[in-house]
PDB file of C-alpha atoms in Angstrom:
ATOM      1  CA  MET A 122     113.335  78.332 148.147  1.00  0.00           C
ATOM      2  CA  LYS A 123     112.509  76.676 144.791  1.00  0.00           C
ATOM      3  CA  ILE A 124     109.401  78.141 141.902  1.00  0.00           C
ATOM      4  CA  GLY A 125     108.627  77.906 138.835  1.00  0.00           C
ATOM      5  CA  ILE A 126     108.809  80.542 135.882  1.00  0.00           C
ATOM      6  CA  ILE A 127     106.240  81.388 133.996  1.00  0.00           C
ATOM      7  CA  GLY A 128     107.232  84.066 131.020  1.00  0.00           C
ATOM      8  CA  LEU A 129     111.020  85.356 130.320  1.00  0.00           C
ATOM      9  CA  GLY A 130     110.123  88.603 128.473  1.00  0.00           C
ATOM     10  CA  ARG A 131     111.441  91.811 129.295  1.00  0.00           C
ATOM     11  CA  MET A 132     110.209  91.620 133.765  1.00  0.00           C
ATOM     12  CA  GLY A 133     110.065  87.998 133.842  1.00  0.00           C
ATOM     13  CA  GLY A 134     114.064  86.933 132.509  1.00  0.00           C
ATOM     14  CA  ASN A 135     115.304  89.429 135.237  1.00  0.00           C
ATOM     15  CA  ILE A 136     113.419  88.410 138.003  1.00  0.00           C
ATOM     16  CA  ALA A 137     114.545  84.769 137.312  1.00  0.00           C
ATOM     17  CA  ARG A 138     117.791  86.290 137.510  1.00  0.00           C
ATOM     18  CA  ARG A 139     117.425  88.112 140.480  1.00  0.00           C
ATOM     19  CA  LEU A 140     116.151  85.178 142.614  1.00  0.00           C
ATOM     20  CA  ILE A 141     119.214  82.329 141.589  1.00  0.00           C
ATOM     21  CA  ARG A 142     121.841  85.210 142.215  1.00  0.00           C
ATOM     22  CA  GLY A 143     119.942  85.393 146.066  1.00  0.00           C
ATOM     23  CA  GLY A 144     120.501  81.574 146.017  1.00  0.00           C
ATOM     24  CA  HIS A 145     116.473  80.622 144.918  1.00  0.00           C
ATOM     25  CA  GLU A 146     116.297  77.308 142.750  1.00  0.00           C
ATOM     26  CA  VAL A 147     114.292  78.579 139.604  1.00  0.00           C
ATOM     27  CA  VAL A 148     112.456  76.781 136.951  1.00  0.00           C
ATOM     28  CA  ALA A 149     112.244  78.821 133.488  1.00  0.00           C
ATOM     29  CA  TRP A 150     109.820  77.877 130.893  1.00  0.00           C
ATOM     30  CA  ASP A 151     108.753  80.027 128.195  1.00  0.00           C
ATOM     31  CA  ARG A 152     107.309  80.009 124.717  1.00  0.00           C
ATOM     32  CA  ASN A 153     110.331  81.069 122.663  1.00  0.00           C
ATOM     33  CA  ALA A 154     113.187  78.273 123.312  1.00  0.00           C
ATOM     34  CA  ASP A 155     115.777  80.633 123.060  1.00  0.00           C
ATOM     35  CA  ALA A 156     115.081  82.285 126.213  1.00  0.00           C
ATOM     36  CA  VAL A 157     114.683  78.979 128.458  1.00  0.00           C
ATOM     37  CA  LYS A 158     118.172  78.439 127.049  1.00  0.00           C
ATOM     38  CA  GLU A 159     119.786  82.368 127.711  1.00  0.00           C
ATOM     39  CA  LEU A 160     118.239  81.681 131.682  1.00  0.00           C
ATOM     40  CA  LYS A 161     119.327  77.885 131.661  1.00  0.00           C
ATOM     41  CA  GLY A 162     123.570  79.675 130.793  1.00  0.00           C
ATOM     42  CA  ASP A 163     122.844  81.938 133.828  1.00  0.00           C
ATOM     43  CA  GLY A 164     121.700  78.958 136.358  1.00  0.00           C
ATOM     44  CA  ALA A 165     117.550  77.959 135.683  1.00  0.00           C
ATOM     45  CA  ILE A 166     116.660  74.813 135.652  1.00  0.00           C
ATOM     46  CA  ALA A 167     115.441  74.666 132.119  1.00  0.00           C
ATOM     47  CA  ALA A 168     111.495  73.256 131.409  1.00  0.00           C
ATOM     48  CA  GLU A 169     110.273  72.486 128.579  1.00  0.00           C
ATOM     49  CA  SER A 170     106.480  72.932 128.824  1.00  0.00           C
ATOM     50  CA  LEU A 171     103.652  73.804 132.386  1.00  0.00           C
ATOM     51  CA  ALA A 172     103.234  69.939 133.076  1.00  0.00           C
ATOM     52  CA  ASP A 173     107.045  69.673 132.905  1.00  0.00           C
ATOM     53  CA  ILE A 174     107.867  72.822 134.990  1.00  0.00           C
ATOM     54  CA  LYS A 175     105.539  70.516 137.862  1.00  0.00           C
ATOM     55  CA  SER A 176     107.736  67.922 138.238  1.00  0.00           C
ATOM     56  CA  LYS A 177     110.507  69.473 138.485  1.00  0.00           C
ATOM     57  CA  LEU A 178     109.255  71.630 141.227  1.00  0.00           C
ATOM     58  CA  GLY A 179     108.812  70.976 144.820  1.00  0.00           C
ATOM     59  CA  THR A 180     105.678  70.736 147.249  1.00  0.00           C
ATOM     60  CA  PRO A 181     103.742  72.527 147.466  1.00  0.00           C
ATOM     61  CA  ALA A 182     104.913  73.989 143.980  1.00  0.00           C
ATOM     62  CA  ILE A 183     105.233  77.191 143.694  1.00  0.00           C
ATOM     63  CA  TYR A 184     104.934  78.943 140.090  1.00  0.00           C
ATOM     64  CA  TRP A 185     104.903  82.422 139.211  1.00  0.00           C
ATOM     65  CA  VAL A 186     103.314  83.794 135.956  1.00  0.00           C
ATOM     66  CA  MET A 187     104.691  86.615 134.695  1.00  0.00           C
ATOM     67  CA  LEU A 188     102.891  87.835 131.493  1.00  0.00           C
ATOM     68  CA  PRO A 189     100.765  90.269 129.626  1.00  0.00           C
ATOM     69  CA  ALA A 190      97.705  90.739 131.443  1.00  0.00           C
ATOM     70  CA  GLY A 191      94.685  89.224 129.968  1.00  0.00           C
ATOM     71  CA  ALA A 192      94.135  85.900 127.509  1.00  0.00           C
ATOM     72  CA  PRO A 193      97.987  85.292 127.902  1.00  0.00           C
ATOM     73  CA  THR A 194      98.147  85.457 131.617  1.00  0.00           C
ATOM     74  CA  GLU A 195      94.410  83.777 131.833  1.00  0.00           C
ATOM     75  CA  GLU A 196      94.911  81.060 129.116  1.00  0.00           C
ATOM     76  CA  THR A 197      98.102  80.227 131.356  1.00  0.00           C
ATOM     77  CA  ILE A 198      96.691  79.808 135.219  1.00  0.00           C
ATOM     78  CA  GLU A 199      93.633  78.109 133.255  1.00  0.00           C
ATOM     79  CA  ALA A 200      95.797  75.390 132.030  1.00  0.00           C
ATOM     80  CA  LEU A 201      97.898  74.746 135.725  1.00  0.00           C
ATOM     81  CA  CYS A 202      94.822  74.711 137.280  1.00  0.00           C
ATOM     82  CA  ALA A 203      93.385  72.110 133.953  1.00  0.00           C
ATOM     83  CA  GLU A 204      96.470  69.654 134.593  1.00  0.00           C
ATOM     84  CA  ASP A 205      99.799  70.834 137.552  1.00  0.00           C
ATOM     85  CA  CYS A 206      98.011  72.221 140.259  1.00  0.00           C
ATOM     86  CA  ALA A 207      97.779  70.347 143.304  1.00  0.00           C
ATOM     87  CA  GLU A 208      96.340  71.038 146.612  1.00  0.00           C
ATOM     88  CA  GLY A 209      98.410  73.562 148.157  1.00  0.00           C
ATOM     89  CA  ASP A 210      99.996  75.166 145.580  1.00  0.00           C
ATOM     90  CA  ILE A 211     100.297  78.492 145.248  1.00  0.00           C
ATOM     91  CA  ILE A 212     100.482  80.416 141.481  1.00  0.00           C
ATOM     92  CA  ILE A 213     101.591  84.492 141.784  1.00  0.00           C
ATOM     93  CA  ASP A 214     100.261  86.688 139.458  1.00  0.00           C
ATOM     94  CA  GLY A 215     102.835  89.459 138.726  1.00  0.00           C
ATOM     95  CA  GLY A 216     101.805  90.807 135.844  1.00  0.00           C
ATOM     96  CA  ASN A 217      99.551  94.006 135.255  1.00  0.00           C
ATOM     97  CA  THR A 218      95.859  92.587 135.856  1.00  0.00           C
ATOM     98  CA  PHE A 219      93.027  94.026 136.509  1.00  0.00           C
ATOM     99  CA  TRP A 220      92.621  93.707 139.992  1.00  0.00           C
ATOM    100  CA  LYS A 221      88.346  92.475 139.960  1.00  0.00           C
ATOM    101  CA  ASP A 222      90.020  89.208 137.953  1.00  0.00           C
ATOM    102  CA  ASP A 223      91.892  88.804 140.519  1.00  0.00           C
ATOM    103  CA  VAL A 224      89.063  88.536 143.484  1.00  0.00           C
ATOM    104  CA  ARG A 225      87.933  86.074 141.314  1.00  0.00           C
ATOM    105  CA  ARG A 226      90.737  83.945 140.077  1.00  0.00           C
ATOM    106  CA  ALA A 227      91.556  83.868 143.843  1.00  0.00           C
ATOM    107  CA  LYS A 228      87.703  82.486 144.599  1.00  0.00           C
ATOM    108  CA  THR A 229      87.982  80.025 142.002  1.00  0.00           C
ATOM    109  CA  LEU A 230      91.238  78.665 142.688  1.00  0.00           C
ATOM    110  CA  ALA A 231      90.080  78.820 146.619  1.00  0.00           C
ATOM    111  CA  GLU A 232      87.499  75.755 145.594  1.00  0.00           C
ATOM    112  CA  LYS A 233      90.268  73.584 144.516  1.00  0.00           C
ATOM    113  CA  GLY A 234      92.494  73.942 147.023  1.00  0.00           C
ATOM    114  CA  VAL A 235      95.126  76.443 145.438  1.00  0.00           C
ATOM    115  CA  HIS A 236      96.164  79.436 146.608  1.00  0.00           C
ATOM    116  CA  TYR A 237      96.443  82.874 144.587  1.00  0.00           C
ATOM    117  CA  VAL A 238      98.982  85.960 145.493  1.00  0.00           C
ATOM    118  CA  ASP A 239      98.813  88.650 143.081  1.00  0.00           C
ATOM    119  CA  VAL A 240     102.054  90.760 143.225  1.00  0.00           C
ATOM    120  CA  GLY A 241     102.231  93.976 141.645  1.00  0.00           C
ATOM    121  CA  THR A 242     105.478  94.678 140.745  1.00  0.00           C
ATOM    122  CA  SER A 243     107.525  98.155 139.962  1.00  0.00           C
ATOM    123  CA  GLY A 244     111.022  98.062 138.675  1.00  0.00           C
ATOM    124  CA  GLY A 245     111.053  97.799 135.012  1.00  0.00           C
ATOM    125  CA  VAL A 246     114.216  96.611 132.786  1.00  0.00           C
ATOM    126  CA  TRP A 247     116.170  98.100 135.474  1.00  0.00           C
ATOM    127  CA  GLY A 248     114.809  95.591 138.351  1.00  0.00           C
ATOM    128  CA  LEU A 249     117.424  93.124 138.011  1.00  0.00           C
ATOM    129  CA  GLU A 250     120.295  95.484 139.545  1.00  0.00           C
ATOM    130  CA  ARG A 251     118.018  97.830 141.680  1.00  0.00           C
ATOM    131  CA  GLY A 252     115.685  95.128 143.093  1.00  0.00           C
ATOM    132  CA  TYR A 253     111.918  95.287 142.500  1.00  0.00           C
ATOM    133  CA  CYS A 254     109.243  97.253 144.681  1.00  0.00           C
ATOM    134  CA  MET A 255     106.114  94.360 145.306  1.00  0.00           C
ATOM    135  CA  MET A 256     102.608  95.489 146.164  1.00  0.00           C
ATOM    136  CA  ILE A 257     101.593  92.196 147.484  1.00  0.00           C
ATOM    137  CA  GLY A 258      97.949  90.556 147.491  1.00  0.00           C
ATOM    138  CA  GLY A 259      97.051  87.239 148.643  1.00  0.00           C
ATOM    139  CA  ASP A 260      95.892  85.572 152.410  1.00  0.00           C
ATOM    140  CA  LYS A 261      98.880  86.305 155.289  1.00  0.00           C
ATOM    141  CA  ALA A 262     100.158  82.467 155.268  1.00  0.00           C
ATOM    142  CA  THR A 263     100.684  82.250 152.143  1.00  0.00           C
ATOM    143  CA  VAL A 264     102.289  85.602 151.434  1.00  0.00           C
ATOM    144  CA  ASP A 265     104.453  84.657 154.461  1.00  0.00           C
ATOM    145  CA  LEU A 266     105.552  81.792 153.348  1.00  0.00           C
ATOM    146  CA  LEU A 267     107.121  83.242 150.069  1.00  0.00           C
ATOM    147  CA  ASP A 268     108.497  86.095 152.104  1.00  0.00           C
ATOM    148  CA  PRO A 269     111.684  84.808 150.992  1.00  0.00           C
ATOM    149  CA  ILE A 270     111.307  85.255 147.722  1.00  0.00           C
ATOM    150  CA  PHE A 271     109.594  88.603 148.338  1.00  0.00           C
ATOM    151  CA  ASP A 272     113.171  89.470 150.070  1.00  0.00           C
ATOM    152  CA  THR A 273     115.013  88.547 147.559  1.00  0.00           C
ATOM    153  CA  LEU A 274     113.377  90.919 144.490  1.00  0.00           C
ATOM    154  CA  ALA A 275     113.345  93.917 147.206  1.00  0.00           C
ATOM    155  CA  PRO A 276     115.528  96.532 146.982  1.00  0.00           C
ATOM    156  CA  GLY A 277     116.523  96.199 150.096  1.00  0.00           C
ATOM    157  CA  VAL A 278     116.721  99.546 152.846  1.00  0.00           C
ATOM    158  CA  GLY A 279     119.854 100.838 150.911  1.00  0.00           C
ATOM    159  CA  SER A 280     120.314 104.052 150.947  1.00  0.00           C
ATOM    160  CA  VAL A 281     116.623 105.561 151.207  1.00  0.00           C
ATOM    161  CA  PRO A 282     117.014 107.834 155.094  1.00  0.00           C
ATOM    162  CA  ARG A 283     114.482 106.348 156.940  1.00  0.00           C
ATOM    163  CA  THR A 284     111.164 108.912 157.218  1.00  0.00           C
ATOM    164  CA  PRO A 285     111.746 110.434 160.913  1.00  0.00           C
ATOM    165  CA  THR A 286     107.724 109.956 161.647  1.00  0.00           C
ATOM    166  CA  ARG A 287     107.718 106.251 161.312  1.00  0.00           C
ATOM    167  CA  GLY A 288     107.562 104.678 163.967  1.00  0.00           C
ATOM    168  CA  GLU A 289     108.782 100.882 165.229  1.00  0.00           C
ATOM    169  CA  GLU A 290     105.799  98.974 165.282  1.00  0.00           C
ATOM    170  CA  CYS A 291     105.485  99.515 161.230  1.00  0.00           C
ATOM    171  CA  ASP A 292     105.953  96.853 159.533  1.00  0.00           C
ATOM    172  CA  PRO A 293     109.678  96.622 158.072  1.00  0.00           C
ATOM    173  CA  ARG A 294     108.839  95.047 154.714  1.00  0.00           C
ATOM    174  CA  ALA A 295     107.448  98.477 153.289  1.00  0.00           C
ATOM    175  CA  GLU A 296     111.023 100.183 154.119  1.00  0.00           C
ATOM    176  CA  LYS A 297     112.107  96.996 151.881  1.00  0.00           C
ATOM    177  CA  GLY A 298     110.613  98.023 148.773  1.00  0.00           C
ATOM    178  CA  TYR A 299     107.598  95.325 149.794  1.00  0.00           C
ATOM    179  CA  ILE A 300     104.365  95.208 151.548  1.00  0.00           C
ATOM    180  CA  HIS A 301     101.540  93.005 152.183  1.00  0.00           C
ATOM    181  CA  ALA A 302      98.466  94.828 150.685  1.00  0.00           C
ATOM    182  CA  GLY A 303      95.754  92.787 151.542  1.00  0.00           C
ATOM    183  CA  ARG A 304      93.696  90.356 150.555  1.00  0.00           C
ATOM    184  CA  ALA A 305      94.258  89.053 146.802  1.00  0.00           C
ATOM    185  CA  GLY A 306      93.610  91.406 144.301  1.00  0.00           C
ATOM    186  CA  ALA A 307      94.181  94.437 146.732  1.00  0.00           C
ATOM    187  CA  GLY A 308      97.841  94.064 145.194  1.00  0.00           C
ATOM    188  CA  HIS A 309      97.124  94.962 141.868  1.00  0.00           C
ATOM    189  CA  PHE A 310      94.888  97.728 142.531  1.00  0.00           C
ATOM    190  CA  VAL A 311      97.582  99.337 144.335  1.00  0.00           C
ATOM    191  CA  LYS A 312     100.072  98.723 141.495  1.00  0.00           C
ATOM    192  CA  MET A 313      97.025 100.758 139.112  1.00  0.00           C
ATOM    193  CA  VAL A 314      97.008 103.777 141.416  1.00  0.00           C
ATOM    194  CA  HIS A 315     100.413 103.807 141.366  1.00  0.00           C
ATOM    195  CA  ASN A 316     100.528 103.231 137.793  1.00  0.00           C
ATOM    196  CA  GLY A 317      97.846 105.925 137.030  1.00  0.00           C
ATOM    197  CA  ILE A 318     100.434 108.577 139.541  1.00  0.00           C
ATOM    198  CA  GLU A 319     102.752 107.559 137.276  1.00  0.00           C
ATOM    199  CA  TYR A 320     101.202 108.946 134.735  1.00  0.00           C
ATOM    200  CA  GLY A 321     100.372 112.271 135.932  1.00  0.00           C
ATOM    201  CA  LEU A 322     103.902 112.574 137.377  1.00  0.00           C
ATOM    202  CA  MET A 323     105.748 112.017 133.943  1.00  0.00           C
ATOM    203  CA  GLN A 324     102.404 114.232 132.166  1.00  0.00           C
ATOM    204  CA  ALA A 325     103.776 116.760 134.848  1.00  0.00           C
ATOM    205  CA  TYR A 326     107.668 116.575 133.443  1.00  0.00           C
ATOM    206  CA  ALA A 327     106.487 116.927 129.598  1.00  0.00           C
ATOM    207  CA  GLU A 328     104.127 120.093 129.680  1.00  0.00           C
ATOM    208  CA  GLY A 329     106.917 122.005 131.841  1.00  0.00           C
ATOM    209  CA  PHE A 330     109.722 121.148 129.082  1.00  0.00           C
ATOM    210  CA  ASP A 331     107.342 121.769 126.686  1.00  0.00           C
ATOM    211  CA  VAL A 332     107.389 125.196 128.031  1.00  0.00           C
ATOM    212  CA  LEU A 333     110.986 125.391 127.802  1.00  0.00           C
ATOM    213  CA  TRP A 334     110.830 124.137 124.129  1.00  0.00           C
ATOM    214  CA  GLY A 335     108.322 126.772 123.106  1.00  0.00           C
ATOM    215  CA  ARG A 336     111.329 129.652 123.784  1.00  0.00           C
ATOM    216  CA  ASN A 337     113.891 127.979 121.785  1.00  0.00           C
ATOM    217  CA  VAL A 338     111.778 128.086 119.146  1.00  0.00           C
ATOM    218  CA  ASP A 339     113.256 131.153 116.062  1.00  0.00           C
ATOM    219  CA  HIS A 340     109.957 132.217 114.780  1.00  0.00           C
ATOM    220  CA  LEU A 341     109.746 134.045 118.475  1.00  0.00           C
ATOM    221  CA  PRO A 342     111.470 137.661 118.235  1.00  0.00           C
ATOM    222  CA  GLU A 343     114.804 137.659 119.818  1.00  0.00           C
ATOM    223  CA  GLU A 344     113.891 139.403 122.883  1.00  0.00           C
ATOM    224  CA  GLU A 345     111.395 136.233 124.344  1.00  0.00           C
ATOM    225  CA  ARG A 346     113.565 133.816 122.888  1.00  0.00           C
ATOM    226  CA  PHE A 347     116.451 131.680 125.724  1.00  0.00           C
ATOM    227  CA  GLU A 348     117.451 128.595 123.618  1.00  0.00           C
ATOM    228  CA  PHE A 349     117.033 126.848 127.090  1.00  0.00           C
ATOM    229  CA  ASN A 350     120.052 123.696 127.285  1.00  0.00           C
ATOM    230  CA  MET A 351     117.355 120.993 127.808  1.00  0.00           C
ATOM    231  CA  ALA A 352     119.905 118.670 129.139  1.00  0.00           C
ATOM    232  CA  GLU A 353     121.430 121.556 131.500  1.00  0.00           C
ATOM    233  CA  VAL A 354     117.578 122.168 133.040  1.00  0.00           C
ATOM    234  CA  ALA A 355     117.350 118.827 133.727  1.00  0.00           C
ATOM    235  CA  GLU A 356     120.506 118.111 135.250  1.00  0.00           C
ATOM    236  CA  VAL A 357     120.588 121.140 137.777  1.00  0.00           C
ATOM    237  CA  TRP A 358     116.970 119.844 138.822  1.00  0.00           C
ATOM    238  CA  ARG A 359     117.871 116.373 139.436  1.00  0.00           C
ATOM    239  CA  ARG A 360     120.236 117.949 142.490  1.00  0.00           C
ATOM    240  CA  GLY A 361     118.494 119.546 145.071  1.00  0.00           C
ATOM    241  CA  SER A 362     115.569 120.358 143.507  1.00  0.00           C
ATOM    242  CA  VAL A 363     112.110 119.698 144.977  1.00  0.00           C
ATOM    243  CA  ILE A 364     111.249 118.277 141.905  1.00  0.00           C
ATOM    244  CA  SER A 365     113.958 115.575 141.529  1.00  0.00           C
ATOM    245  CA  SER A 366     112.864 111.734 141.013  1.00  0.00           C
ATOM    246  CA  TRP A 367     113.813 108.889 139.213  1.00  0.00           C
ATOM    247  CA  LEU A 368     111.612 109.521 136.328  1.00  0.00           C
ATOM    248  CA  LEU A 369     113.770 112.859 136.072  1.00  0.00           C
ATOM    249  CA  ASP A 370     117.138 111.448 135.975  1.00  0.00           C
ATOM    250  CA  LEU A 371     115.781 109.107 132.311  1.00  0.00           C
ATOM    251  CA  THR A 372     114.561 112.627 131.157  1.00  0.00           C
ATOM    252  CA  ALA A 373     118.204 113.912 131.790  1.00  0.00           C
ATOM    253  CA  SER A 374     119.261 110.647 130.634  1.00  0.00           C
ATOM    254  CA  ALA A 375     117.154 111.052 126.993  1.00  0.00           C
ATOM    255  CA  LEU A 376     118.111 114.531 126.392  1.00  0.00           C
ATOM    256  CA  ALA A 377     122.034 114.387 127.009  1.00  0.00           C
ATOM    257  CA  GLN A 378     121.853 112.186 124.163  1.00  0.00           C
ATOM    258  CA  ASP A 379     119.848 114.018 121.927  1.00  0.00           C
ATOM    259  CA  GLN A 380     118.069 117.229 123.084  1.00  0.00           C
ATOM    260  CA  LYS A 381     115.540 117.202 120.190  1.00  0.00           C
ATOM    261  CA  LEU A 382     114.677 113.598 121.061  1.00  0.00           C
ATOM    262  CA  SER A 383     115.083 112.476 117.332  1.00  0.00           C
ATOM    263  CA  GLN A 384     114.355 108.441 117.903  1.00  0.00           C
ATOM    264  CA  PHE A 385     110.920 109.164 119.456  1.00  0.00           C
ATOM    265  CA  SER A 386     107.937 110.323 117.274  1.00  0.00           C
ATOM    266  CA  GLY A 387     105.730 111.430 120.680  1.00  0.00           C
ATOM    267  CA  LYS A 388     103.262 108.831 119.816  1.00  0.00           C
ATOM    268  CA  VAL A 389     102.599 107.620 123.323  1.00  0.00           C
ATOM    269  CA  ALA A 390     100.907 104.288 124.239  1.00  0.00           C
ATOM    270  CA  ASP A 391      98.817 104.032 127.405  1.00  0.00           C
ATOM    271  CA  SER A 392      98.091 100.328 129.124  1.00  0.00           C
ATOM    272  CA  GLY A 393      95.154  99.647 131.523  1.00  0.00           C
ATOM    273  CA  GLU A 394      96.422 100.315 134.794  1.00  0.00           C
ATOM    274  CA  GLY A 395      95.762 103.991 133.722  1.00  0.00           C
ATOM    275  CA  ARG A 396      92.390 103.329 132.110  1.00  0.00           C
ATOM    276  CA  TRP A 397      91.514 101.326 135.787  1.00  0.00           C
ATOM    277  CA  THR A 398      92.712 103.772 137.632  1.00  0.00           C
ATOM    278  CA  ILE A 399      90.028 106.335 136.424  1.00  0.00           C
ATOM    279  CA  ASP A 400      87.703 103.629 135.581  1.00  0.00           C
ATOM    280  CA  ALA A 401      88.061 103.143 139.901  1.00  0.00           C
ATOM    281  CA  ALA A 402      87.890 106.452 140.783  1.00  0.00           C
ATOM    282  CA  MET A 403      84.528 107.223 139.038  1.00  0.00           C
ATOM    283  CA  GLU A 404      83.329 103.929 140.674  1.00  0.00           C
ATOM    284  CA  GLN A 405      83.700 105.905 144.335  1.00  0.00           C
ATOM    285  CA  ALA A 406      82.937 109.341 142.977  1.00  0.00           C
ATOM    286  CA  THR A 407      86.960 110.276 143.558  1.00  0.00           C
ATOM    287  CA  PRO A 408      87.646 113.415 141.873  1.00  0.00           C
ATOM    288  CA  VAL A 409      91.149 112.276 139.887  1.00  0.00           C
ATOM    289  CA  ALA A 410      91.307 115.585 137.594  1.00  0.00           C
ATOM    290  CA  VAL A 411      95.434 115.195 136.771  1.00  0.00           C
ATOM    291  CA  LEU A 412      95.891 111.629 136.334  1.00  0.00           C
ATOM    292  CA  THR A 413      92.534 112.026 133.678  1.00  0.00           C
ATOM    293  CA  THR A 414      94.018 114.994 132.251  1.00  0.00           C
ATOM    294  CA  ALA A 415      97.672 112.958 131.523  1.00  0.00           C
ATOM    295  CA  LEU A 416      95.399 109.235 130.270  1.00  0.00           C
ATOM    296  CA  PHE A 417      93.940 111.751 127.538  1.00  0.00           C
ATOM    297  CA  ALA A 418      96.978 113.254 126.738  1.00  0.00           C
ATOM    298  CA  ARG A 419      98.183 109.953 125.828  1.00  0.00           C
ATOM    299  CA  TYR A 420      94.677 110.325 123.475  1.00  0.00           C
ATOM    300  CA  ARG A 421      96.064 113.240 121.698  1.00  0.00           C
ATOM    301  CA  SER A 422      99.290 112.768 121.084  1.00  0.00           C
ATOM    302  CA  ARG A 423      97.854 110.134 118.458  1.00  0.00           C
ATOM    303  CA  ILE A 424      96.790 112.646 116.293  1.00  0.00           C
ATOM    304  CA  ASP A 425      98.520 115.924 117.386  1.00  0.00           C
ATOM    305  CA  ASP A 426     102.388 115.067 118.639  1.00  0.00           C
ATOM    306  CA  MET A 427     104.272 117.890 120.766  1.00  0.00           C
ATOM    307  CA  TYR A 428     107.756 117.582 122.350  1.00  0.00           C
ATOM    308  CA  GLY A 429     106.311 116.748 125.399  1.00  0.00           C
ATOM    309  CA  ASP A 430     104.959 113.587 124.134  1.00  0.00           C
ATOM    310  CA  LYS A 431     108.403 112.766 122.562  1.00  0.00           C
ATOM    311  CA  LEU A 432     109.996 113.124 125.826  1.00  0.00           C
ATOM    312  CA  LEU A 433     106.918 111.310 127.310  1.00  0.00           C
ATOM    313  CA  SER A 434     107.815 108.409 124.886  1.00  0.00           C
ATOM    314  CA  ALA A 435     111.821 108.864 126.422  1.00  0.00           C
ATOM    315  CA  MET A 436     110.984 108.278 129.764  1.00  0.00           C
ATOM    316  CA  ARG A 437     108.910 105.027 129.262  1.00  0.00           C
ATOM    317  CA  PHE A 438     111.627 103.655 127.293  1.00  0.00           C
ATOM    318  CA  GLY A 439     114.010 104.503 130.364  1.00  0.00           C
ATOM    319  CA  PHE A 440     112.262 102.774 133.021  1.00  0.00           C
ATOM    320  CA  GLY A 441     110.652 100.072 130.942  1.00  0.00           C
ATOM    321  CA  GLY A 442     111.863  99.561 127.294  1.00  0.00           C
ATOM    322  CA  HIS A 443     108.741 100.982 126.208  1.00  0.00           C
ATOM    323  CA  VAL A 444     108.616 101.523 122.862  1.00  0.00           C
ATOM    324  CA  GLU A 445     106.109 103.811 120.356  1.00  0.00           C
ATOM    325  CA  ILE A 446     103.261 103.230 118.788  1.00  0.00           C
ATOM    326  CA  PRO A 447     104.103 102.181 115.183  1.00  0.00           C
ATOM    327  CA  GLN A 448     103.011 105.510 112.790  1.00  0.00           C
TER     328      GLN A 448
END
């Protein structure tokens, strides 16, 4: 298929590359001309502007917007609709947009005959090689039309064992790493909750390693001090433990380089999804004590950082290349 990718940052650039490797035609544009030039070297068709993308796409034109949530995404979609979109065209938002904005956009675009699809995308800087887990919202016909794109981007079945109790009647796409979650907004809602859970998991690891690190401090009596090798603890937990995970893999990698995590300040940022998950829980009167505590722990880290906060920063850098809040 032929698709325009708008935004060639950490995620957008690699999404474009994976699609090219999968045999799709990619028309690429970014305000950063160097990013466009680099992707052209990887096989993309370079565009000089949003209008130029339209001239290089087929019918219907398919646009994948991969920009920061909020104004950058909003303004780009408005510009596309004002100048370039025709009836039947498709706009995909693959960023971390607030789901209620998806609902609003889908309704507005539908009045113009333009289809809107929201794709909650997980995979970070590793997606080019590992593939992207995707949670998709939109009307069924449009999502089905785009299936070759999603199938290429997804991790595929790979070596992950099948769930023993999963019946043959289940949607095979979930086993490949992507689902049609429902109508517009559903994809980003599922991704929002995914990120809320991510906060809780990361916080659990951080607090556990904090307890271990607390037994390494010099002021403890010798008989109460253990001098744990943090890298070895992380490594052994990766193998056969019930708490093994990709996040633990990233933890082990960071600790193997430096047990003290000296490169990290421990001032941990939070993105909108963590807050939005808790907002949704409040609207529904759903208790989410772990997720709320994990979010508040990030706020606290900016005042009084601990070893576990450095570990959170290390994990965030590991999966997404996320840098810390400047001191």
